[in-house]
Amino acid sequence: MPVTAVIGGQWGDEGKGKIVDALSSGADIVARYQGGANAGHTVIINDKTFILHQIPSGILHENVRCVLGHGMVIDPVSLIDEIDSLHGNGIDTTGRILLSTHAHIVTPLHRAMDRATGQVIGTTGRGIGLAYSDKARRLGIRAVDLIDAGSLGDYIRKRLKLAIDQGEITEAELPALKDDIEQFLHASNKLLEYLADTVSVMLEAIARGDSILIEGAQGTLLDVDLGTYPYVTSSSASASGIAAGLGIPARSVDRLIGIFKAYATRVGNGPFPTELEDRTGEQLQNSGAEFGATTGRPRRCGWFDAVAARYACRTNGIDEIYLSKLDVLEKFDSLKICTGYRWNGEMINDFSAAVHKLDKMEPIYEELPGWGAGVSQLTDANDLPDQAKTYIARIEELLEVPVSHVSIGAERSQILKR
Ligand code: IMP
């Protein structure tokens, strides 16, 4: 099918990078539509680890063109670093990175303000929320504005003055920002060669029937509208952001894949009903190497929450599920799946009814047997132990969506089709 989208079904970090990379072989275009350098997509190829923040994971396949859509917020310094690091690893990006002229730009001021105010939410400190906030306040700059260096300098000066006038930063912070601004102006100039009218690129590719893969960053439960507000990121991380963030019709997506981890994780603050703040949580964290790809922060871990996952399936319209990190669960003799919440003596099965008071939800669990070691060596899904098949089947039943693939290790090859 020509247009496939891959969306995170939980709080991000579901393993989208690896799956997008696997699906990218044979794609003409891989496109991102939201978020920015807050994302961290890890792909391991022949023991070499690539962590991509803004460039879609498709860049690791030589014939794929990568679109950074206008719904993204782009940090020039970080993007140039990422491009340099790809070049350093022998990856030729010539003509393969297309940055929307209308993507908004993250400036050093946004990063400084995020570092100063982001602790309550536990943001990544990458200036994402502040850049989206400037976009909504009609104070932002877009990639196209980087062309005129004089106007860009004027903009930075005016925005800094406004930030001081409005108490967003103090004058004392200005000297520390000076070097960052120099670096920003330098990187901004280097980005000019990547600017493109990505709306036309996408529309023409769709009209030709090209094979297009759309890559979501973060996850549905971090979506600014559908997620656990205010503990969310500032963009539409669910499928709802695709049309607006790329400038394509909402009906363009033919196949929507939801990526779910076989358990749950969350990085940053906010409610997490199935969180395990005990030895089991720690075991999940260590076995799953649950440390953020962007910030290195430890991820909070817990059991699979089928109430939340079902909501993600229904709101996105997910057609099929890739269940990742199944191998991590082999350390456990028995596993739990949350099938409902209890609140005030009431049973709640609908996440949408619970999302604004999620911290008060007590999870109701169903217990299933574990399956022991050896899953990561398999090459055929039919050989999965019966207990693993039962676990997957129960998830399918609760979510009412088929699990088409399971991922059983970090390598590109460790994905089994069912
Ligand atoms: P921000 O996106 O940096 O503003 O952070 C807002 C919330 O989203 C925080 O809880 C972050 O930890 C979380 N977040 C942002 N990007 C990611 C991601 O790529 N994976 C997981 N969590 C993320």
Short mmCIF file of C-alpha atoms and ligand atoms in Angstrom, two decimals:
data_model
loop_
_atom_site.label_atom_id
_atom_site.label_comp_id
_atom_site.label_asym_id
_atom_site.label_seq_id
_atom_site.Cartn_x
_atom_site.Cartn_y
_atom_site.Cartn_z
CA MET A 1 0.00 0.00 0.00
CA PRO A 2 1.48 3.35 -0.97
CA VAL A 3 1.03 5.44 2.19
CA THR A 4 1.78 3.76 5.51
CA ALA A 5 2.02 5.57 8.84
CA VAL A 6 3.72 4.35 11.99
CA ILE A 7 2.42 5.78 15.25
CA GLY A 8 3.47 5.29 18.87
CA GLY A 9 0.59 3.83 20.87
CA GLN A 10 1.89 4.62 24.36
CA TRP A 11 4.11 7.30 25.93
CA GLY A 12 6.76 7.17 23.23
CA ASP A 13 9.88 4.97 23.15
CA GLU A 14 7.92 2.04 21.73
CA GLY A 15 10.73 1.18 19.31
CA LYS A 16 9.43 3.11 16.31
CA GLY A 17 12.92 3.92 15.02
CA LYS A 18 13.82 0.31 14.43
CA ILE A 19 10.48 -0.56 12.86
CA VAL A 20 10.46 2.50 10.60
CA ASP A 21 13.99 1.58 9.55
CA ALA A 22 12.86 -1.97 8.71
CA LEU A 23 9.81 -0.69 6.78
CA SER A 24 11.88 1.94 4.95
CA SER A 25 13.61 -0.48 2.62
CA GLY A 26 11.71 -0.06 -0.60
CA ALA A 27 10.11 3.25 0.43
CA ASP A 28 10.56 6.29 -1.80
CA ILE A 29 9.91 8.81 0.97
CA VAL A 30 9.94 8.68 4.76
CA ALA A 31 8.35 11.74 6.36
CA ARG A 32 8.03 13.19 9.83
CA TYR A 33 5.13 15.51 10.64
CA GLN A 34 5.57 16.72 14.24
CA GLY A 35 7.93 17.10 17.16
CA GLY A 36 11.61 17.86 16.90
CA ALA A 37 14.82 17.06 18.70
CA ASN A 38 12.86 15.79 21.72
CA ALA A 39 12.55 12.48 19.86
CA GLY A 40 15.28 9.88 19.94
CA HIS A 41 14.94 7.02 17.49
CA THR A 42 17.52 4.31 17.99
CA VAL A 43 18.48 1.94 15.18
CA ILE A 44 21.16 -0.74 15.55
CA ILE A 45 22.68 -2.09 12.34
CA ASN A 46 25.49 -4.65 12.54
CA ASP A 47 26.35 -3.58 16.10
CA LYS A 48 26.50 0.09 15.12
CA THR A 49 24.04 2.33 16.97
CA PHE A 50 22.43 5.31 15.24
CA ILE A 51 20.34 7.72 17.30
CA LEU A 52 18.25 10.04 15.17
CA HIS A 53 16.44 13.00 16.65
CA GLN A 54 14.97 14.97 13.77
CA ILE A 55 15.84 13.07 10.60
CA PRO A 56 13.51 10.14 9.89
CA SER A 57 15.13 6.72 10.37
CA GLY A 58 14.63 6.09 6.63
CA ILE A 59 17.86 8.03 6.00
CA LEU A 60 19.77 4.81 6.75
CA HIS A 61 18.49 3.33 3.44
CA GLU A 62 20.35 4.86 0.53
CA ASN A 63 17.52 5.53 -1.93
CA VAL A 64 15.04 6.97 0.52
CA ARG A 65 14.28 10.71 0.56
CA CYS A 66 13.45 12.09 4.00
CA VAL A 67 10.89 14.85 4.51
CA LEU A 68 10.86 17.01 7.62
CA GLY A 69 7.36 18.40 7.47
CA HIS A 70 6.10 21.82 8.47
CA GLY A 71 4.43 20.46 11.61
CA MET A 72 7.90 19.88 13.07
CA VAL A 73 9.94 22.34 15.11
CA ILE A 74 13.51 22.26 13.88
CA ASP A 75 16.61 22.97 15.90
CA PRO A 76 19.27 24.00 13.33
CA VAL A 77 22.25 23.26 15.58
CA SER A 78 21.04 19.81 16.45
CA LEU A 79 20.02 19.05 12.84
CA ILE A 80 23.42 20.02 11.47
CA ASP A 81 25.07 17.85 14.16
CA GLU A 82 22.88 14.96 13.12
CA ILE A 83 23.73 15.42 9.44
CA ASP A 84 27.46 15.66 10.25
CA SER A 85 27.26 12.49 12.30
CA LEU A 86 25.56 10.64 9.40
CA HIS A 87 28.30 11.83 7.06
CA GLY A 88 30.90 10.70 9.61
CA ASN A 89 29.35 7.23 9.42
CA GLY A 90 29.63 7.17 5.65
CA ILE A 91 25.97 7.93 4.90
CA ASP A 92 25.47 10.10 1.84
CA THR A 93 22.57 12.49 2.39
CA THR A 94 22.90 14.44 -0.86
CA GLY A 95 19.44 15.44 -2.09
CA ARG A 96 17.83 13.18 0.49
CA ILE A 97 16.91 15.62 3.26
CA LEU A 98 14.01 17.92 2.44
CA LEU A 99 13.21 20.44 5.13
CA SER A 100 9.88 22.23 4.87
CA THR A 101 10.25 25.95 4.35
CA HIS A 102 7.37 26.35 6.80
CA ALA A 103 8.69 24.25 9.68
CA HIS A 104 9.09 26.39 12.78
CA ILE A 105 12.53 26.95 14.21
CA VAL A 106 13.76 26.27 17.74
CA THR A 107 16.12 29.03 18.85
CA PRO A 108 18.57 29.10 21.79
CA LEU A 109 16.01 31.27 23.60
CA HIS A 110 13.43 28.47 23.44
CA ARG A 111 15.92 26.01 24.83
CA ALA A 112 16.92 28.36 27.65
CA MET A 113 13.28 28.99 28.59
CA ASP A 114 12.50 25.26 28.49
CA ARG A 115 15.43 24.49 30.79
CA ALA A 116 14.12 27.14 33.19
CA THR A 117 10.44 26.12 33.17
CA GLY A 118 10.21 22.52 31.99
CA GLN A 119 10.80 20.73 35.31
CA VAL A 120 7.13 20.43 36.28
CA ILE A 121 6.34 18.40 33.18
CA GLY A 122 9.80 16.86 33.03
CA THR A 123 10.38 17.98 29.43
CA THR A 124 13.41 16.98 27.42
CA GLY A 125 14.67 20.58 27.72
CA ARG A 126 14.96 20.87 23.92
CA GLY A 127 12.79 23.99 23.65
CA ILE A 128 9.97 22.11 21.94
CA GLY A 129 7.01 23.46 23.92
CA LEU A 130 8.38 27.00 23.77
CA ALA A 131 8.82 26.88 20.00
CA TYR A 132 5.28 25.55 19.51
CA SER A 133 4.07 28.20 21.93
CA ASP A 134 5.71 30.93 19.80
CA LYS A 135 4.12 29.37 16.73
CA ALA A 136 0.66 29.60 18.34
CA ARG A 137 1.34 33.14 19.60
CA ARG A 138 2.32 34.16 16.05
CA LEU A 139 5.80 35.01 17.34
CA GLY A 140 7.69 32.17 15.70
CA ILE A 141 10.13 32.02 12.83
CA ARG A 142 10.02 29.44 10.11
CA ALA A 143 12.75 27.77 8.11
CA VAL A 144 12.07 30.12 5.18
CA ASP A 145 12.99 33.05 7.46
CA LEU A 146 16.53 31.69 7.78
CA ILE A 147 17.28 32.80 4.20
CA ASP A 148 17.62 36.47 5.06
CA ALA A 149 20.45 36.60 7.61
CA GLY A 150 19.82 40.29 8.36
CA SER A 151 16.15 39.76 9.19
CA LEU A 152 17.03 36.69 11.21
CA GLY A 153 19.44 38.73 13.34
CA ASP A 154 16.72 41.40 13.80
CA TYR A 155 14.21 38.76 14.77
CA ILE A 156 16.51 37.27 17.41
CA ARG A 157 17.23 40.70 18.90
CA LYS A 158 13.52 41.64 19.03
CA ARG A 159 12.46 38.30 20.46
CA LEU A 160 15.14 38.52 23.17
CA LYS A 161 13.97 42.01 24.10
CA LEU A 162 10.37 40.80 24.32
CA ALA A 163 11.47 37.85 26.46
CA ILE A 164 13.16 40.24 28.89
CA ASP A 165 10.20 42.68 28.87
CA GLN A 166 7.80 39.84 29.61
CA GLY A 167 10.03 38.30 32.28
CA GLU A 168 10.61 35.11 30.27
CA ILE A 169 14.35 35.47 30.87
CA THR A 170 16.49 37.95 32.79
CA GLU A 171 19.16 40.23 31.38
CA ALA A 172 21.69 38.32 33.43
CA GLU A 173 21.11 35.30 31.18
CA LEU A 174 22.00 37.15 27.97
CA PRO A 175 25.80 36.70 28.05
CA ALA A 176 25.38 32.92 28.41
CA LEU A 177 23.14 32.91 25.35
CA LYS A 178 25.58 34.84 23.19
CA ASP A 179 27.67 31.85 22.08
CA ASP A 180 24.58 29.73 21.54
CA ILE A 181 23.16 32.43 19.25
CA GLU A 182 26.38 32.58 17.22
CA GLN A 183 26.28 28.82 16.80
CA PHE A 184 22.58 29.01 15.90
CA LEU A 185 23.17 31.61 13.17
CA HIS A 186 26.01 29.57 11.75
CA ALA A 187 23.95 26.34 11.67
CA SER A 188 20.92 28.18 10.27
CA ASN A 189 22.99 29.27 7.29
CA LYS A 190 24.10 25.69 6.69
CA LEU A 191 20.50 24.49 6.64
CA LEU A 192 19.53 26.58 3.62
CA GLU A 193 20.56 23.91 1.11
CA TYR A 194 17.95 21.54 2.58
CA LEU A 195 14.90 23.83 2.26
CA ALA A 196 12.11 22.54 0.05
CA ASP A 197 8.43 22.95 -0.69
CA THR A 198 7.64 19.66 1.03
CA VAL A 199 3.87 20.03 0.57
CA SER A 200 4.32 19.78 -3.21
CA VAL A 201 6.87 16.98 -2.78
CA MET A 202 4.36 14.97 -0.74
CA LEU A 203 1.34 15.69 -2.92
CA GLU A 204 3.22 14.80 -6.10
CA ALA A 205 4.58 11.62 -4.54
CA ILE A 206 1.07 10.58 -3.48
CA ALA A 207 -0.28 11.34 -6.96
CA ARG A 208 2.45 9.16 -8.52
CA GLY A 209 1.63 6.30 -6.16
CA ASP A 210 5.10 6.38 -4.60
CA SER A 211 5.71 4.28 -1.55
CA ILE A 212 5.56 6.65 1.41
CA LEU A 213 6.20 5.94 5.05
CA ILE A 214 5.13 8.45 7.68
CA GLU A 215 6.94 8.34 11.01
CA GLY A 216 5.32 9.55 14.21
CA ALA A 217 7.48 10.69 17.11
CA GLN A 218 6.58 10.42 20.81
CA GLY A 219 3.27 8.57 21.31
CA THR A 220 -0.51 8.93 21.46
CA LEU A 221 -0.58 9.37 25.24
CA LEU A 222 1.81 12.34 24.87
CA ASP A 223 -0.34 13.96 22.16
CA VAL A 224 -1.28 17.52 23.13
CA ASP A 225 -4.99 16.82 22.56
CA LEU A 226 -5.42 13.09 23.15
CA GLY A 227 -2.77 12.55 25.82
CA THR A 228 -2.47 12.95 29.58
CA TYR A 229 -2.59 16.76 29.48
CA PRO A 230 -0.76 18.77 30.81
CA TYR A 231 1.89 16.02 31.00
CA VAL A 232 2.22 15.83 27.23
CA THR A 233 4.43 17.09 24.47
CA SER A 234 3.25 20.14 22.53
CA SER A 235 2.41 18.56 19.19
CA SER A 236 -0.14 16.18 17.71
CA ALA A 237 1.85 12.99 18.09
CA SER A 238 -1.07 10.77 17.13
CA ALA A 239 -2.22 10.12 13.56
CA SER A 240 -4.39 13.23 13.81
CA GLY A 241 -1.31 15.40 13.19
CA ILE A 242 -0.35 13.79 9.88
CA ALA A 243 -2.54 15.79 7.52
CA ALA A 244 -1.82 19.17 9.09
CA GLY A 245 1.87 18.47 9.67
CA LEU A 246 2.61 17.39 6.11
CA GLY A 247 -0.05 19.26 4.14
CA ILE A 248 -1.69 16.16 2.72
CA PRO A 249 -5.36 15.11 2.75
CA ALA A 250 -6.47 13.26 5.89
CA ARG A 251 -7.65 10.36 3.75
CA SER A 252 -4.17 9.79 2.26
CA VAL A 253 -3.04 7.17 4.75
CA ASP A 254 -3.81 3.65 3.51
CA ARG A 255 -2.34 1.65 6.36
CA LEU A 256 -1.87 2.72 9.96
CA ILE A 257 0.54 0.71 12.09
CA GLY A 258 0.53 1.17 15.86
CA ILE A 259 3.73 0.36 17.72
CA PHE A 260 3.24 -0.87 21.27
CA LYS A 261 5.85 -2.08 23.66
CA ALA A 262 4.93 -5.43 25.29
CA TYR A 263 4.93 -3.56 28.64
CA ALA A 264 4.65 0.17 29.42
CA THR A 265 7.19 2.94 29.97
CA ARG A 266 7.06 6.66 30.51
CA VAL A 267 9.81 9.24 30.78
CA GLY A 268 9.13 12.58 32.43
CA ASN A 269 6.32 13.33 34.86
CA GLY A 270 2.62 12.59 34.80
CA PRO A 271 0.18 9.85 35.75
CA PHE A 272 1.01 6.23 34.91
CA PRO A 273 -1.53 3.79 36.43
CA THR A 274 0.43 0.56 35.86
CA GLU A 275 3.78 1.93 37.01
CA LEU A 276 5.86 -0.49 39.11
CA GLU A 277 7.89 1.36 41.67
CA ASP A 278 9.43 -1.84 42.98
CA ARG A 279 11.95 -4.53 42.11
CA THR A 280 9.85 -5.73 39.15
CA GLY A 281 9.87 -2.20 37.69
CA GLU A 282 13.62 -2.07 38.15
CA GLN A 283 14.01 -5.45 36.43
CA LEU A 284 11.98 -4.20 33.46
CA GLN A 285 14.12 -1.07 33.33
CA ASN A 286 17.38 -3.03 33.33
CA SER A 287 16.31 -5.86 31.04
CA GLY A 288 14.76 -3.42 28.58
CA ALA A 289 17.65 -0.89 28.82
CA GLU A 290 14.99 1.70 29.54
CA PHE A 291 17.05 4.87 29.50
CA GLY A 292 16.07 7.81 27.27
CA ALA A 293 17.78 8.08 23.87
CA THR A 294 17.62 11.89 24.02
CA THR A 295 18.28 12.71 27.67
CA GLY A 296 19.59 9.45 29.14
CA ARG A 297 16.94 9.69 31.86
CA PRO A 298 15.73 6.38 33.32
CA ARG A 299 12.27 5.48 32.04
CA ARG A 300 9.52 4.61 34.48
CA CYS A 301 8.31 1.06 33.80
CA GLY A 302 5.10 -0.89 34.36
CA TRP A 303 2.75 -3.58 33.05
CA PHE A 304 0.96 -3.34 29.71
CA ASP A 305 -2.08 -1.11 30.06
CA ALA A 306 -4.73 -2.45 27.71
CA VAL A 307 -7.20 0.31 28.64
CA ALA A 308 -4.81 3.01 27.44
CA ALA A 309 -3.68 0.94 24.45
CA ARG A 310 -7.25 0.29 23.32
CA TYR A 311 -7.89 4.04 23.43
CA ALA A 312 -4.83 4.62 21.24
CA CYS A 313 -6.10 2.02 18.75
CA ARG A 314 -9.56 3.52 18.59
CA THR A 315 -8.60 7.20 18.42
CA ASN A 316 -5.90 6.66 15.77
CA GLY A 317 -7.78 4.01 13.82
CA ILE A 318 -4.89 1.55 14.03
CA ASP A 319 -5.10 -1.29 11.49
CA GLU A 320 -2.36 -3.52 12.84
CA ILE A 321 0.05 -3.68 15.74
CA TYR A 322 3.80 -4.24 15.92
CA LEU A 323 4.45 -5.46 19.46
CA SER A 324 8.00 -4.60 20.45
CA LYS A 325 10.45 -5.84 23.08
CA LEU A 326 8.66 -9.12 23.67
CA ASP A 327 12.04 -10.66 24.60
CA VAL A 328 12.36 -8.35 27.64
CA LEU A 329 9.45 -10.15 29.33
CA GLU A 330 11.24 -13.50 29.32
CA LYS A 331 12.78 -12.65 32.71
CA PHE A 332 9.38 -12.94 34.43
CA ASP A 333 7.58 -16.07 35.66
CA SER A 334 4.24 -14.36 35.46
CA LEU A 335 3.01 -11.21 33.73
CA LYS A 336 0.16 -8.81 34.23
CA ILE A 337 -2.07 -6.92 31.81
CA CYS A 338 -4.26 -4.08 33.04
CA THR A 339 -7.80 -4.70 31.76
CA GLY A 340 -9.67 -1.94 33.61
CA TYR A 341 -9.41 0.72 36.31
CA ARG A 342 -11.19 0.96 39.65
CA TRP A 343 -12.16 4.42 40.90
CA ASN A 344 -14.58 5.34 43.70
CA GLY A 345 -16.01 1.82 43.71
CA GLU A 346 -16.68 2.09 39.99
CA MET A 347 -15.12 0.09 37.11
CA ILE A 348 -13.76 2.19 34.26
CA ASN A 349 -12.87 0.61 30.94
CA ASP A 350 -12.73 3.72 28.80
CA PHE A 351 -9.47 5.65 28.96
CA SER A 352 -11.19 8.77 27.65
CA ALA A 353 -13.42 8.77 30.76
CA ALA A 354 -10.35 8.45 32.99
CA VAL A 355 -7.67 10.52 31.29
CA HIS A 356 -8.29 13.74 33.29
CA LYS A 357 -8.12 11.89 36.62
CA LEU A 358 -5.68 9.15 35.69
CA ASP A 359 -3.66 9.58 38.88
CA LYS A 360 -6.68 8.27 40.84
CA MET A 361 -7.11 5.09 38.81
CA GLU A 362 -6.30 1.78 40.45
CA PRO A 363 -5.39 -0.79 37.81
CA ILE A 364 -7.24 -4.09 37.65
CA TYR A 365 -4.92 -6.84 36.45
CA GLU A 366 -5.23 -10.15 34.76
CA GLU A 367 -2.26 -12.49 35.36
CA LEU A 368 -0.72 -14.61 32.63
CA PRO A 369 2.17 -17.11 32.73
CA GLY A 370 5.64 -16.11 31.50
CA TRP A 371 7.56 -18.09 28.87
CA GLY A 372 11.22 -18.25 29.87
CA ALA A 373 14.34 -17.56 27.85
CA GLY A 374 15.11 -18.10 24.19
CA VAL A 375 12.62 -15.88 22.36
CA SER A 376 15.32 -13.57 20.97
CA GLN A 377 16.91 -16.45 19.04
CA LEU A 378 13.76 -17.27 17.07
CA THR A 379 13.39 -16.65 13.36
CA ASP A 380 9.75 -17.74 12.95
CA ALA A 381 6.76 -16.47 14.94
CA ASN A 382 5.19 -19.93 14.81
CA ASP A 383 7.97 -21.11 17.14
CA LEU A 384 7.06 -18.65 19.90
CA PRO A 385 6.31 -20.49 23.16
CA ASP A 386 2.59 -21.10 23.79
CA GLN A 387 2.58 -18.71 26.76
CA ALA A 388 3.92 -15.90 24.55
CA LYS A 389 1.25 -16.70 21.94
CA THR A 390 -1.40 -16.52 24.68
CA TYR A 391 -0.05 -13.15 25.88
CA ILE A 392 -0.19 -11.73 22.35
CA ALA A 393 -3.63 -13.19 21.68
CA ARG A 394 -4.98 -11.61 24.87
CA ILE A 395 -3.65 -8.21 23.78
CA GLU A 396 -5.30 -8.64 20.37
CA GLU A 397 -8.56 -9.57 22.04
CA LEU A 398 -8.53 -6.59 24.42
CA LEU A 399 -7.47 -4.09 21.75
CA GLU A 400 -9.54 -5.63 18.95
CA VAL A 401 -6.65 -5.14 16.53
CA PRO A 402 -4.37 -7.88 15.12
CA VAL A 403 -0.72 -8.05 16.17
CA SER A 404 0.93 -8.56 12.79
CA HIS A 405 4.56 -8.53 13.94
CA VAL A 406 6.57 -8.94 17.12
CA SER A 407 10.01 -7.57 17.74
CA ILE A 408 12.34 -9.75 19.80
CA GLY A 409 15.63 -7.81 19.96
CA ALA A 410 17.39 -4.60 19.04
CA GLU A 411 18.76 -5.69 15.64
CA ARG A 412 17.07 -4.72 12.39
CA SER A 413 16.52 -8.41 11.63
CA GLN A 414 14.78 -9.30 14.90
CA ILE A 415 11.21 -8.70 13.77
CA LEU A 416 8.93 -11.71 13.27
CA LYS A 417 5.87 -11.63 11.02
CA ARG A 418 2.95 -13.60 12.40
P1 IMP B 1 8.91 17.96 25.57
O1 IMP B 1 8.39 17.23 24.37
O2 IMP B 1 10.40 18.03 25.62
O3 IMP B 1 8.24 19.27 25.78
O4 IMP B 1 8.51 17.07 26.86
C1 IMP B 1 7.15 16.85 27.24
C2 IMP B 1 6.95 15.42 27.72
O5 IMP B 1 7.08 14.52 26.62
C3 IMP B 1 7.97 14.96 28.76
O6 IMP B 1 7.35 14.05 29.65
C4 IMP B 1 9.01 14.22 27.94
O7 IMP B 1 9.73 13.27 28.69
C5 IMP B 1 8.09 13.54 26.92
N1 IMP B 1 8.77 13.24 25.66
C6 IMP B 1 9.11 14.10 24.68
N2 IMP B 1 9.70 13.46 23.66
C7 IMP B 1 9.71 12.15 23.99
C8 IMP B 1 10.15 10.97 23.32
O8 IMP B 1 10.65 10.98 22.19
N3 IMP B 1 9.97 9.81 24.01
C9 IMP B 1 9.39 9.74 25.23
N4 IMP B 1 8.96 10.82 25.89
C10 IMP B 1 9.11 12.01 25.28
#
